[in-house]
Amino acid sequence: MNKDGLRDIVVGNQEAPGVVFFNQGGKTPTFNTVTWGDGKGSVYGLAVGDLDGDGWPDIAGARSEAQNGIWFSGAIKKP
């Protein structure tokens, strides 16, 4: 997600904001977390890709009981 070459984790939640776990590396990796979304509904589908052509990964989320959304990399504060 932050293009540092380390694998990060994107998680959708139920009635809570999603979370991006930014891998900080090391023998035993540690993670910094950043939330995304408004916490409404339940995320049942996620896709990550460069949706706006800026070279950075964005998040698309399908949600029940809430509007589906796209969260662009510029809106997710990187640690």
Backbone as a ProteinNet text record, in pm:
[ID]
protein_1_A
[PRIMARY]
MNKDGLRDIVVGNQEAPGVVFFNQGGKTPTFNTVTWGDGKGSVYGLAVGDLDGDGWPDIAGARSEAQNGIWFSGAIKKP
[TERTIARY]
80.4	0	84.8	205.2	289.5	413.7	415.6	519.8	660.2	674.3	807.5	863.9	790.1	836.5	797.4	739	693.7	543.6	499.4	357.8	276.2	174.9	84.1	-47.3	-132.2	-258.4	-372.6	-478.2	-597.7	-712.7	-784.6	-892.5	-1019.6	-1131.7	-1263.1	-1329.7	-1412.2	-1474.8	-1625.8	-1688.9	-1833.6	-1861.2	-1936.6	-1973.7	-1853.2	-1740.7	-1619.1	-1535.9	-1454.6	-1370.3	-1277	-1241.2	-1142.2	-1004.6	-908.4	-773.4	-672.1	-570.4	-452.9	-340.5	-279.3	-164.5	-39.7	38.5	159.6	276.2	332.5	443.9	568.9	628.2	749.8	875.6	857.8	971.6	1033.3	1151.9	1224.1	1206.4	1285.7	1274.5	1134.7	1084.3	944.9	876	802.1	745.4	655.6	662.8	571.4	488.9	374.4	283.2	235.7	229.2	159.1	21.1	-80.9	-215.9	-274.5	-357	-430.7	-571.3	-673.2	-810.3	-855.4	-955.2	-1015.4	-1165.7	-1241.6	-1386.6	-1454.7	-1587.4	-1667.1	-1724.5	-1700.8	-1747.3	-1893.1	-1959.9	-2099.8	-2109.4	-2211.1	-2233.8	-2125.9	-2125.1	-2028.5	-1957.3	-1825.3	-1748.7	-1750.5	-1798.7	-1799.3	-1715.1	-1657.4	-1569.1	-1470.3	-1345.5	-1240	-1160.5	-1115.5	-1019.9	-920.9	-796.1	-692	-625.4	-613.2	-548.3	-541.1	-469.2	-455.3	-576.2	-678.5	-804.5	-804.3	-718	-718.6	-593.5	-507.6	-392.7	-279.2	-273.6	-165.8	-44.7	-50	62.6	57	-44.8	-59.7	-182.5	-176.1	-292	-406.5	-528.5	-650.1	-732.7	-832.5	-917	-1060.1	-1120.3	-1263.3	-1329	-1436.9	-1504.8	-1651.7	-1701.6	-1844.2	-1898.7	-2008.6	-2061.5	-2210.6	-2254.9	-2397.8	-2447.1	-2570.5	-2633.9	-2560.9	-2482.2	-2413.3	-2371	-2342.3	-2299.9	-2161.9	-2145	-2013.6	-1921.8	-1791.4	-1702.5	-1568	-1500.8	-1362.6	-1284.2	-1173.9	-1087.6	-955.3	-925.6	-805.9	-684.8	-569.6	-446.8	-417.9	-450.3	-425	-510.3	-623.2	-712.2	-673.3	-586	-540.1	-403.2	-393.5	-266.9	-168	-54.7	47.2	134.1	165.7	248	390.6
-120	0	126.6	119.4	238.9	225.5	122.3	101.9	92.6	34.8	17.9	-122.2	-206.2	-340.9	-445.2	-403.2	-496.4	-519.4	-641.2	-673.1	-615.4	-539.1	-479.9	-558	-534.7	-607.5	-506.4	-532.2	-448.5	-532.7	-478.5	-551.7	-468.1	-531.9	-469.9	-523	-443	-481.9	-470.2	-514.3	-502.7	-393	-289.6	-177	-109.7	-107.1	-39.5	-4.4	100.6	133.9	18.4	12.6	-84	-42.6	-132.5	-105.9	-147.4	-65	-103.7	-125.1	-242.7	-275.1	-256.4	-152.1	-123.5	-199.5	-292.8	-376.2	-290.4	-296.2	-220.7	-304.7	-434.8	-521.8	-579.1	-636.2	-698.4	-849.6	-919.2	-1065.4	-1106.5	-1036.7	-1053.5	-922.7	-921.7	-794.8	-727.4	-596.8	-516	-432.7	-385.3	-313.5	-184.2	-78.8	44.2	34	84	73.6	210.5	212.5	331.3	285.2	356.7	319.4	387.6	326.8	383.5	356.6	442.2	424.9	484.7	474.2	539.3	442.6	313.2	217.1	179.2	221.7	185.2	54.2	-26.6	-151.3	-254.4	-355.7	-465.4	-481.9	-481.9	-501.7	-650.6	-685.5	-825.3	-850.2	-745.2	-761.3	-646.8	-677	-576.5	-601.8	-494.1	-503.1	-389.9	-416.1	-314.5	-303.4	-181.9	-157.4	-8.3	29.6	170.7	212.8	262.2	295.1	432.6	522.2	657	688.9	588.4	606	688.9	707.2	787.8	705.7	573.7	487.4	433.4	470.9	424.9	335.3	231.2	143.4	212.5	187.4	238.3	118.9	144.1	37.2	56.5	-49.3	-50.3	-149.6	-108	-194.4	-208.2	-332.1	-359.8	-382.2	-313.2	-319.2	-350.2	-419	-438.9	-331	-289.3	-189.9	-56.3	-27.6	100.6	115.3	236.8	263.7	203.4	138.7	90.6	210.6	188	302.4	271.5	378.4	373.2	471.7	425.1	509.5	522.5	644	668.2	684.1	642.2	640.3	775.4	883.4	1015.2	1043.8	973.1	994.6	907.5	810.3	722.2	771.9	820.3	875.2	761.7	768	664.4	696.1	593.7	620.1	659.1
0	0	0	56.8	60.7	-27.7	-111.7	-212.7	-154.8	-34.1	24.9	-0.1	-75.1	-105.9	-3	109.4	213.1	196.4	224.5	209	324.7	287.2	384.6	382.9	480.8	494	498.5	418.7	418.9	472.6	572.2	638.1	635.4	603.6	616.3	741.8	804.4	930.5	924.7	1030.6	1047.5	1149.1	1105.8	1192.6	1258.8	1188.2	1235.3	1112	1118.1	1003.2	966.1	837.6	792.5	843.4	826.1	875.7	769.7	750.7	672.7	772.7	766.7	850	763	789.9	714.5	776.7	701	745.6	762	880.6	909.1	892.4	860.6	833.5	959.9	943.9	1053.8	1053.1	1135.3	1144.9	1189	1288.7	1329.4	1292.6	1179	1131.4	1235	1238.3	1318.6	1221.4	1267.3	1179.5	1243.1	1163.3	1199.6	1136.9	1203.7	1150	1118.5	1015.2	975.3	939.5	987.4	955	825.7	761.9	641.3	647.1	583.5	579.8	701.5	700.7	804.9	907.9	893.1	992.2	978.9	872.5	853	777.7	808.6	736.9	763.7	677.9	689.3	555.8	556.1	433.7	400.6	281.4	240.3	116.1	61.9	-52.3	-60.4	-92.4	-106.5	-233.6	-293.3	-402.7	-384.3	-417.8	-407.6	-543.8	-593.4	-721.5	-746.5	-849	-883.2	-966.1	-901.2	-967.2	-1033.5	-990.1	-1046.5	-1129.9	-1152.2	-1240.5	-1185.7	-1051.7	-994.6	-951.5	-973.9	-938	-796.3	-719.6	-580.8	-569.1	-484.4	-468	-394.2	-440.3	-379.7	-332.2	-247.3	-191.9	-240.6	-294.1	-326.6	-231.5	-168.1	-72.1	-103.3	-101.5	-114.4	25.6	59.1	194.9	193	295.9	316.5	412.3	393.5	479.9	482	379.3	366	220.4	180.4	44.2	18.8	-98	-138.2	-154.6	-147.3	-154.4	-214.5	-255.1	-301.6	-216.7	-161	-78.9	-152.3	-198.4	-276.9	-186.1	-237	-156.8	-92.1	-157.3	-100.5	21.4	35.8	150.3	269.3	247.9	355.5	398.8	518.5	568.2	594.6	531	546.5	667.8	747.3	866.7	830.3
[MASK]
+++++++++++++++++++++++++++++++++++++++++++++++++++++++++++++++++++++++++++++++

